[in-house]
JSON list of C-alpha atoms in Angstrom, two decimals:
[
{"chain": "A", "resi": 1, "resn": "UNK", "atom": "CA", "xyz": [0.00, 0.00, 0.00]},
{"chain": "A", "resi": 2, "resn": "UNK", "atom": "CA", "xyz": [1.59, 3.72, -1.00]},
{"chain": "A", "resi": 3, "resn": "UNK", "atom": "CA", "xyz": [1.28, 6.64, 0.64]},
{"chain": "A", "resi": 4, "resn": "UNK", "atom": "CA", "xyz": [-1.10, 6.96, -2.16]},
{"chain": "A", "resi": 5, "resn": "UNK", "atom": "CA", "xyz": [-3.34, 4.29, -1.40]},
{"chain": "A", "resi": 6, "resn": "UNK", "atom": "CA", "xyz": [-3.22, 5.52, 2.03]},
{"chain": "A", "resi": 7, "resn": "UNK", "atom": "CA", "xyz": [-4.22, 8.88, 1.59]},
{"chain": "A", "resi": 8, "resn": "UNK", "atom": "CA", "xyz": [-7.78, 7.42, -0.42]},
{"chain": "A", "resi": 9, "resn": "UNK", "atom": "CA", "xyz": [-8.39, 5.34, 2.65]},
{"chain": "A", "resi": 10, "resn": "UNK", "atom": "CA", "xyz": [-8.16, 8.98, 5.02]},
{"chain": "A", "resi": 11, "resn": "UNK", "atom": "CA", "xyz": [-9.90, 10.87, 2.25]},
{"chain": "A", "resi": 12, "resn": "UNK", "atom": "CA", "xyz": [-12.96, 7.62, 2.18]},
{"chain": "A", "resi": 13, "resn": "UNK", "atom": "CA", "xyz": [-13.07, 7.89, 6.14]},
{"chain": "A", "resi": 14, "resn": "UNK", "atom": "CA", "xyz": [-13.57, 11.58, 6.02]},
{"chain": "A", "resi": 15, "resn": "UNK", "atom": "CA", "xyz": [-16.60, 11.21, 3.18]},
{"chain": "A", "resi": 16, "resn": "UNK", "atom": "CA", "xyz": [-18.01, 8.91, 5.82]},
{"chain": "A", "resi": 17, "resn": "UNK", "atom": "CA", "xyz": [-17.54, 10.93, 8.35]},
{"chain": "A", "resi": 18, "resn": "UNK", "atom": "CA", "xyz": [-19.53, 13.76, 6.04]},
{"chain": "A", "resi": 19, "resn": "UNK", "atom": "CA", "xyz": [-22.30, 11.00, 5.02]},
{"chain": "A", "resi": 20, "resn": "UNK", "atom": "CA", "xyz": [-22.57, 10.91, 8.87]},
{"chain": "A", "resi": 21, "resn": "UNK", "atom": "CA", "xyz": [-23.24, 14.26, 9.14]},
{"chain": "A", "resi": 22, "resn": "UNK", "atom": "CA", "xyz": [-25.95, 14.43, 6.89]},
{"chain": "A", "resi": 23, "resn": "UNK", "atom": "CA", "xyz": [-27.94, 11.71, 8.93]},
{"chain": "A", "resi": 24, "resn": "UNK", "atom": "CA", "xyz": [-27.04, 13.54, 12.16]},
{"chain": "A", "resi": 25, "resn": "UNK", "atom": "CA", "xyz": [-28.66, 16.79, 10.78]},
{"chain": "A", "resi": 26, "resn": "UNK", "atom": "CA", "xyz": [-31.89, 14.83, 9.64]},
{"chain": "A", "resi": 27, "resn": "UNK", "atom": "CA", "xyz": [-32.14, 13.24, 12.87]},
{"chain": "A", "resi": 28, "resn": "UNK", "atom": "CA", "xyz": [-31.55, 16.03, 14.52]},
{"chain": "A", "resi": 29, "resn": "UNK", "atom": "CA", "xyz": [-34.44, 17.54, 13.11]},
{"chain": "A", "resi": 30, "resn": "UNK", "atom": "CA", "xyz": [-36.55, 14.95, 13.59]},
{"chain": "A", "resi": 31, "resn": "UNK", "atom": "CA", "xyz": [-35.24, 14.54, 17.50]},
{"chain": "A", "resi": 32, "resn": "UNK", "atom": "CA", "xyz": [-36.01, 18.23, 17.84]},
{"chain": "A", "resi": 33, "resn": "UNK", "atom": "CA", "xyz": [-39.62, 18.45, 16.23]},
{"chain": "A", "resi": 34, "resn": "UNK", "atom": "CA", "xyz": [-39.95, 15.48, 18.77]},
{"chain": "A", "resi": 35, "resn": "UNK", "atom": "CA", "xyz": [-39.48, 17.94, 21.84]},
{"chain": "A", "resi": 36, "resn": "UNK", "atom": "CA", "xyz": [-35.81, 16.28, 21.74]},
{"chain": "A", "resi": 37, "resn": "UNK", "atom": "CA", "xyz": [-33.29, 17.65, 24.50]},
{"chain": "A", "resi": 38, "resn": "UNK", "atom": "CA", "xyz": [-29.67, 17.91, 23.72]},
{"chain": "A", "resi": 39, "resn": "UNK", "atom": "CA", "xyz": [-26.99, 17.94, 26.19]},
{"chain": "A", "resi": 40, "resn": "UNK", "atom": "CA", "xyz": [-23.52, 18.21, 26.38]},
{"chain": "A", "resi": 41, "resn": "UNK", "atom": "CA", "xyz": [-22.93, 21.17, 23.92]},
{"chain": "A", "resi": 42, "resn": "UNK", "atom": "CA", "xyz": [-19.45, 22.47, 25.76]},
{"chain": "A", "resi": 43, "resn": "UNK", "atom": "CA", "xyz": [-17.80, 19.24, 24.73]},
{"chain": "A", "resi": 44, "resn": "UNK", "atom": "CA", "xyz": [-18.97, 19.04, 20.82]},
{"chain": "A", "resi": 45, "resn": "UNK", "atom": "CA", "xyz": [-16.28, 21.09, 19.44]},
{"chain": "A", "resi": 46, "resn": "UNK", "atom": "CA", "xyz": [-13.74, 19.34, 21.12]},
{"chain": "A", "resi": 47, "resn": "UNK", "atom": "CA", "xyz": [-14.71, 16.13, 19.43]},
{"chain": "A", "resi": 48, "resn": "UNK", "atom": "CA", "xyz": [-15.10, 17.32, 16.19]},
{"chain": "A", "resi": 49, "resn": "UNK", "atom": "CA", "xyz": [-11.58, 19.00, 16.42]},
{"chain": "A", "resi": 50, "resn": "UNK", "atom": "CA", "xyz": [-10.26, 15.56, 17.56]},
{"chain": "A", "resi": 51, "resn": "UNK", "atom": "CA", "xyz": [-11.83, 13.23, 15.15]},
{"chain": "A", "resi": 52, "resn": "UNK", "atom": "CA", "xyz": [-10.45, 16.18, 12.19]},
{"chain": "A", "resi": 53, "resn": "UNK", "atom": "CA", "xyz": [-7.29, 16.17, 13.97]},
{"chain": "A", "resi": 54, "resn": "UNK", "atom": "CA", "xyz": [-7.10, 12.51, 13.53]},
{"chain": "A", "resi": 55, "resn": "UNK", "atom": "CA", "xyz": [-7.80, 12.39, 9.76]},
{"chain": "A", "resi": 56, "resn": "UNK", "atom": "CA", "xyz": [-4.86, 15.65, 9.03]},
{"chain": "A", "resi": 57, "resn": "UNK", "atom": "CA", "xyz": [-2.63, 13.75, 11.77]},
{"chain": "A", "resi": 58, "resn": "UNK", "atom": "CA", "xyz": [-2.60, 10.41, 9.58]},
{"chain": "A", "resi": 59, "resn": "UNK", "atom": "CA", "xyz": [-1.44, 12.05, 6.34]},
{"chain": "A", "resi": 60, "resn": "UNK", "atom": "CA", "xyz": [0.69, 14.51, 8.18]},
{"chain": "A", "resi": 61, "resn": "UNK", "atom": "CA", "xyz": [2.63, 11.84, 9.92]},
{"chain": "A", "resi": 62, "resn": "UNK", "atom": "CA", "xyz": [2.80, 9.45, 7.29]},
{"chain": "A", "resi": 63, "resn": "UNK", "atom": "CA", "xyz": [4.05, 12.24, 4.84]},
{"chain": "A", "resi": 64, "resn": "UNK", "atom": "CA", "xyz": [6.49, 14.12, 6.76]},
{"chain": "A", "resi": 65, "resn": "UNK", "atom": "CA", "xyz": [7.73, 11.34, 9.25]},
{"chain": "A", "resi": 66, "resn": "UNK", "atom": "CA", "xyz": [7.60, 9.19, 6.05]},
{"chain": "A", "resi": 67, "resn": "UNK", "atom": "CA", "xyz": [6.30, 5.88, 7.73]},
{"chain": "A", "resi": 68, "resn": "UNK", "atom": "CA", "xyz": [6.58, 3.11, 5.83]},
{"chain": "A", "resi": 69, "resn": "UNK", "atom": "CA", "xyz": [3.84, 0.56, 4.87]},
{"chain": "A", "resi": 70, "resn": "UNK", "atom": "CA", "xyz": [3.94, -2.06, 7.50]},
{"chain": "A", "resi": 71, "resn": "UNK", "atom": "CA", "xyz": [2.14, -4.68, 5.38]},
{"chain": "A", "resi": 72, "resn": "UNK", "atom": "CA", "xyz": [1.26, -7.49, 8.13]},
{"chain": "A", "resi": 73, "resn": "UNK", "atom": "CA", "xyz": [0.38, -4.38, 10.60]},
{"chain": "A", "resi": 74, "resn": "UNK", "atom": "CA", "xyz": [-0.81, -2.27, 7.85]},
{"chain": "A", "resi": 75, "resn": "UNK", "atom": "CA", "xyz": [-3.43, -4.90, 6.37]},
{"chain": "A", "resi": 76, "resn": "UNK", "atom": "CA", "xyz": [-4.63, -6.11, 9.85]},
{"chain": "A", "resi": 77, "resn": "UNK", "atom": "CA", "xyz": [-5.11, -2.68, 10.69]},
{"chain": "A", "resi": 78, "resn": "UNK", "atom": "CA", "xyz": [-6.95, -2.10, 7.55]},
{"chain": "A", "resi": 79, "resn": "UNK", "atom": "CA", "xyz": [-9.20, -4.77, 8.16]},
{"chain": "A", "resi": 80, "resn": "UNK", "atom": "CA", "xyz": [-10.10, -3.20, 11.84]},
{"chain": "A", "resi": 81, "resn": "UNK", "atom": "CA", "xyz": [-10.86, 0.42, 10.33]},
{"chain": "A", "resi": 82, "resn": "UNK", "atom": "CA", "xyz": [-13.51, -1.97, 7.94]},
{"chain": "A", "resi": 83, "resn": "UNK", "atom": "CA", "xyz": [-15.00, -3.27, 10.99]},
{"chain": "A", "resi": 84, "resn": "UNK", "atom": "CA", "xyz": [-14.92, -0.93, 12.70]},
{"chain": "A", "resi": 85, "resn": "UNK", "atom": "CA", "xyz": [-17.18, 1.49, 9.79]},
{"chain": "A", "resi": 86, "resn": "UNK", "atom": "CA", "xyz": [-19.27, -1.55, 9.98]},
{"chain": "A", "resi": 87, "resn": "UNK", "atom": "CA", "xyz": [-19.51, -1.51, 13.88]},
{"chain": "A", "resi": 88, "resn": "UNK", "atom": "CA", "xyz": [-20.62, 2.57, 13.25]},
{"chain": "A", "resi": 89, "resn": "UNK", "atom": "CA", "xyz": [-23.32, 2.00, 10.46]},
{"chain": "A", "resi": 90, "resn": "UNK", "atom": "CA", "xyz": [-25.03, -0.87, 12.54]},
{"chain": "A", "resi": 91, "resn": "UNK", "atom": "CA", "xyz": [-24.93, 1.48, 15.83]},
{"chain": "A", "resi": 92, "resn": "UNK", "atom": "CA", "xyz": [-27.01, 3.99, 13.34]},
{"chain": "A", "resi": 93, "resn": "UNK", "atom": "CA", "xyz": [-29.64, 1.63, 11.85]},
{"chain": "A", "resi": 94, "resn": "UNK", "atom": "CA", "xyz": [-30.48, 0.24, 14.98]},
{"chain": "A", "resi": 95, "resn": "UNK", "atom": "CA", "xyz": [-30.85, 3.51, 16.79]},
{"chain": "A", "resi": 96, "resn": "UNK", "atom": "CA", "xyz": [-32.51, 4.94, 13.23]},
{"chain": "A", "resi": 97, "resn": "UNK", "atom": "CA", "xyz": [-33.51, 8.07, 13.69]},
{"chain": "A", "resi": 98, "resn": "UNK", "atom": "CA", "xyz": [-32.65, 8.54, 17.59]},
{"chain": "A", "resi": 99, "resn": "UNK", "atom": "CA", "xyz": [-28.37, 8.54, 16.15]},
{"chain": "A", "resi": 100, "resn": "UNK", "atom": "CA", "xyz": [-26.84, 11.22, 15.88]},
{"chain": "A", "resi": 101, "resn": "UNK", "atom": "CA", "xyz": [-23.39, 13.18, 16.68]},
{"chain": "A", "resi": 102, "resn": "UNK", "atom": "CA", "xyz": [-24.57, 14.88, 19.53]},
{"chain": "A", "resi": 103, "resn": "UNK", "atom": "CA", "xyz": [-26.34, 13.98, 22.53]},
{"chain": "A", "resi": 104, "resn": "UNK", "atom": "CA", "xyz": [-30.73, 14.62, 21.93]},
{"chain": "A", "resi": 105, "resn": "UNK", "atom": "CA", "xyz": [-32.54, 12.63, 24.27]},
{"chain": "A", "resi": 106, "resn": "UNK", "atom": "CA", "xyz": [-36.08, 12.87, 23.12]},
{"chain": "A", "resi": 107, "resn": "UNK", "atom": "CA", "xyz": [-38.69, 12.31, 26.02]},
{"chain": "A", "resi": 108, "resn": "UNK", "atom": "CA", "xyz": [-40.77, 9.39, 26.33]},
{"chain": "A", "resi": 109, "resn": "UNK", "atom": "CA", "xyz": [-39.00, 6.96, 23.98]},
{"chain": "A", "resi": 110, "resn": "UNK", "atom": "CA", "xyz": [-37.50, 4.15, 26.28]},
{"chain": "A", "resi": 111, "resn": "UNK", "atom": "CA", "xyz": [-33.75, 3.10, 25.75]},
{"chain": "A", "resi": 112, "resn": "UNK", "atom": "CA", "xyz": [-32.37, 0.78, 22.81]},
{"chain": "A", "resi": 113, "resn": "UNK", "atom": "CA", "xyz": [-31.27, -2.57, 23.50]},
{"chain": "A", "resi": 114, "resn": "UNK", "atom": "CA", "xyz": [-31.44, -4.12, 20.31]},
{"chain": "A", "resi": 115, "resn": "UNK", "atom": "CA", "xyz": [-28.26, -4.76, 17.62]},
{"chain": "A", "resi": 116, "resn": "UNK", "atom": "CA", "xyz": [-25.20, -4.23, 19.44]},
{"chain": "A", "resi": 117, "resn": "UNK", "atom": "CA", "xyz": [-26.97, -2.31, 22.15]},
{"chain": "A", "resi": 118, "resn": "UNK", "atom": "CA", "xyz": [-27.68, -5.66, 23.62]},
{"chain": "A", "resi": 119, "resn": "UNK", "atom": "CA", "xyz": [-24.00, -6.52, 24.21]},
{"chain": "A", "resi": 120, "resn": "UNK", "atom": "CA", "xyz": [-22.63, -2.78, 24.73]},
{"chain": "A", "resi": 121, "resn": "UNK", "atom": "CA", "xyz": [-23.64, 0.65, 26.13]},
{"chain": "A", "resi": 122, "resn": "UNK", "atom": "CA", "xyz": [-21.89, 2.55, 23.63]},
{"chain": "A", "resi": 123, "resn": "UNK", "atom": "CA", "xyz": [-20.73, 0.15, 21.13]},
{"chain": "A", "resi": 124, "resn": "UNK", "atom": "CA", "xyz": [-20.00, 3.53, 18.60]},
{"chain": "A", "resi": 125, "resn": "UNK", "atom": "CA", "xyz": [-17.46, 4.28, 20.82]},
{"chain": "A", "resi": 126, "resn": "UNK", "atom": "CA", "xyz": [-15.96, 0.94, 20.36]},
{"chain": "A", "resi": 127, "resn": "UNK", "atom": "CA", "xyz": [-16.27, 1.82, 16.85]},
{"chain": "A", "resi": 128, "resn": "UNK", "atom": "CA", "xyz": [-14.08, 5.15, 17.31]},
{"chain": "A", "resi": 129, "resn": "UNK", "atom": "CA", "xyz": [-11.32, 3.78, 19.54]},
{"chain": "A", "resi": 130, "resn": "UNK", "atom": "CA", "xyz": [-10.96, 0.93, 17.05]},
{"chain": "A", "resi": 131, "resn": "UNK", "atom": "CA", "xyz": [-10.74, 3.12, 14.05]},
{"chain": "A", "resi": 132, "resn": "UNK", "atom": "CA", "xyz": [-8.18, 6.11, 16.13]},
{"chain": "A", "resi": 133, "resn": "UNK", "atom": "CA", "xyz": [-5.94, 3.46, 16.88]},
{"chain": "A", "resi": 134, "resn": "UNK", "atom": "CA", "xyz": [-6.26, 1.56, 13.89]},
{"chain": "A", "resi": 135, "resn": "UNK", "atom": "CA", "xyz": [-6.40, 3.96, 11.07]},
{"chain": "A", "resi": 136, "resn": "UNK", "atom": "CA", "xyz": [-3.26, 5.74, 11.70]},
{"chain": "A", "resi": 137, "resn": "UNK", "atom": "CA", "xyz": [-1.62, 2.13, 11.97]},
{"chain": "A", "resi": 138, "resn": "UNK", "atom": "CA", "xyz": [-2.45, 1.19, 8.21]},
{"chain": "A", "resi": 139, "resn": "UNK", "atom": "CA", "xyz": [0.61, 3.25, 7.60]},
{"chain": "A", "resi": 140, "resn": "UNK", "atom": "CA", "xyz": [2.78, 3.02, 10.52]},
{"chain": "A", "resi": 141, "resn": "UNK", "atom": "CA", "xyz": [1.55, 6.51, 11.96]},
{"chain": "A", "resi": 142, "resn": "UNK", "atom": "CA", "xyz": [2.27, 4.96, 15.72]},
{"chain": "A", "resi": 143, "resn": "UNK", "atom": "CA", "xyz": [2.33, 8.89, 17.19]},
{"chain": "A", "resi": 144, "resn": "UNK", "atom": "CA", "xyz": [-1.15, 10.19, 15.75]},
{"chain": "A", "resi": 145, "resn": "UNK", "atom": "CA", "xyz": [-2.70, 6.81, 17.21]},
{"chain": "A", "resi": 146, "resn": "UNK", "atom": "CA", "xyz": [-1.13, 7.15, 20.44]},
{"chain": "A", "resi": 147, "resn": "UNK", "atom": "CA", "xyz": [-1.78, 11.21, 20.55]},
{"chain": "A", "resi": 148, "resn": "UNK", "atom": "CA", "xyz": [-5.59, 11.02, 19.25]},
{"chain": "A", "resi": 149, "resn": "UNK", "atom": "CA", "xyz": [-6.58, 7.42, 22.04]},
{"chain": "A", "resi": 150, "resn": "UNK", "atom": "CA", "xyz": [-5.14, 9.43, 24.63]},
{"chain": "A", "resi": 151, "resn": "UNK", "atom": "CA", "xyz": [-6.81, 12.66, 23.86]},
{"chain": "A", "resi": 152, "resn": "UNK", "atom": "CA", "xyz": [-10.37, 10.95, 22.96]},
{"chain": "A", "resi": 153, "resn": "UNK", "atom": "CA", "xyz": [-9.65, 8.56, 26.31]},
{"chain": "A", "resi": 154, "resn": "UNK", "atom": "CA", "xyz": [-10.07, 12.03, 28.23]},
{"chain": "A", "resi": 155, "resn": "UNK", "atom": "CA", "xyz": [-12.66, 12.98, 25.76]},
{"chain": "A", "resi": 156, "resn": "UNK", "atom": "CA", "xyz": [-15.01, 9.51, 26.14]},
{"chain": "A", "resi": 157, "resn": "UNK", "atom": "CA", "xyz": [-15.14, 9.89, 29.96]},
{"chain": "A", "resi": 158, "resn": "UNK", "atom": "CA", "xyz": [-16.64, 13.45, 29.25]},
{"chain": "A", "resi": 159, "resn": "UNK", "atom": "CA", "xyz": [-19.00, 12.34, 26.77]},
{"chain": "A", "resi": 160, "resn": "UNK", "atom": "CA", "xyz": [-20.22, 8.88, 28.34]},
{"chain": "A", "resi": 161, "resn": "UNK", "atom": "CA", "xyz": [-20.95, 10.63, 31.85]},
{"chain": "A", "resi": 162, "resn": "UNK", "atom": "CA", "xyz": [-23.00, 13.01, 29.82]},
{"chain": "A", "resi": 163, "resn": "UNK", "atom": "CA", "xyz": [-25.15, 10.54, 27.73]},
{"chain": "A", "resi": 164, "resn": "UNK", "atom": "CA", "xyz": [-25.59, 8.27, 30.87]},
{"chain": "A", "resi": 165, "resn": "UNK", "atom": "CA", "xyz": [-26.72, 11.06, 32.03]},
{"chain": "A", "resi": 166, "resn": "UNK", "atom": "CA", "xyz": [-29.09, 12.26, 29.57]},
{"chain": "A", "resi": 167, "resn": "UNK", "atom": "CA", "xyz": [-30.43, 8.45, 28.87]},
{"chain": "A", "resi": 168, "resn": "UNK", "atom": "CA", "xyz": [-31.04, 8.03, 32.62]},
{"chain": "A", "resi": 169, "resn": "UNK", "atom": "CA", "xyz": [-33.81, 10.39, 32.02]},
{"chain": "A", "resi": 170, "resn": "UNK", "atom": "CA", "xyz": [-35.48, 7.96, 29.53]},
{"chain": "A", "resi": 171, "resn": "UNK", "atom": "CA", "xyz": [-38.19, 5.40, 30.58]},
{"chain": "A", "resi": 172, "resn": "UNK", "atom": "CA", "xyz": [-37.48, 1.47, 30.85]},
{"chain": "A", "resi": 173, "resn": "UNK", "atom": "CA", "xyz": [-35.82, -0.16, 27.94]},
{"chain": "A", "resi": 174, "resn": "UNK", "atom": "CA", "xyz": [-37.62, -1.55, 25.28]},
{"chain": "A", "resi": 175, "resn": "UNK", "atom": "CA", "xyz": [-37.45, -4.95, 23.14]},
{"chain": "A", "resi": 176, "resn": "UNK", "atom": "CA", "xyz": [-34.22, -6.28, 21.87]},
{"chain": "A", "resi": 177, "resn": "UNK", "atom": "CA", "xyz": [-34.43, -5.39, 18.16]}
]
C-alpha cells in the first residue's frame, strides 16, 4: 500500500464521516420536532476537532515522518478500520432516527437494546477507539494513534458521563431489536 493508497483510505473515512453528518442533521431535526433535548454542547467542538485532527494527523505523519507501509500491521489494521465502519453503520440503523453526533434525548421513547446495544452501552465508541488506533496504523503513523486514544480517552469519559446522564432520564428499555 503507497502513501497513495493511504491517503484514499483517510480521504474515504472523512466522506463517511460527512455522510454521517448528513444523517445527524436529519435526525436532529426529527429529534427536535420530537421535543428532543440535547446535552452536552461544551464538549462538541472538542470532538469534532479531535476526530479532524485525527484524519490531518494520519497524512501529516505518514508524509512528513515518512512511515513506511507495514504490510502485516498495515493490512490487519486495515481490516479493523472496515470493521470498525461496519460496527458505526449498525450502531445507526439500529438507533434509526434517535443517532446522531450529539447527545438529543427525546422524552418518552425508552432506551435501545437491540443490535449491538444488547452486548454494549456505547458500542460507537468501540467503533471510534478501534478506528483512532487503527487507522493511523495502516501506515505506521504509531504517534497520531497514540496522541488522538489518549486525547479521545479524556474525551469519552466526558462524553459517556454526559449521555448516561441524559439516557437516565429515559423510561425502561424496550425490546431487543
Amino acid at each position: 500500500m503507497t502513501s497513495t493508497w493511504y491517503t484514499l483510505l483517510v480521504l474515504a473515512v472523512a466522506a463517511e464521516r460527512l455522510a454521517e453528518l448528513v444523517v445527524a442533521r436529519r435526525n436532529t431535526r426529527w429529534s427536535l420536532a420530537r421535543g428532543g433535548v440535547e446535552s452536552g454542547r461544551g464538549h462538541y467542538p472538542a470532538m469534532v476537532a479531535l476526530h479532524i485532527g485525527l484524519l490531518l494527523g494520519c497524512l501529516a505523519e505518514v508524509r512528513f515522518a515518512e512511515r513506511p507501509f507495514p504490510a502485516v500491521l498495515g493490512w490487519t489494521m486495515a481490516g479493523v478500520v472496515v470493521a470498525s465502519q461496519a460496527l458505526r453503520w449498525w450502531c445507526i440503523r439500529t438507533l434509526g432516527p434517535r443517532w446522531n453526533t450529539r447527545v438529543i434525548v427525546v422524552p418518552g421513547l425508552p432506551r435501545v437494546t437491540g443490535g449491538p446495544y444488547r452486548w454494549l452501552s456505547h458500542p460507537n465508541y468501540v467503533a471510534v477507539a478501534a478506528e483512532g488506533i487503527a487507522l493511523p496504523l495502516v501506515h505506521g503513523a504509531w504517534v497520531t494513534a497514540l496522541v488522538f486514544t489518549a486525547l479521545n480517552a479524556a474525551l469519552m469519559v466526558v462524553r459517556i458521563r454526559c449521555e448516561d446522564g441524559a439516557l437516565a432520564r429515559l423510561p425502561a428499555a424496550d425490546a431487543p431489536a
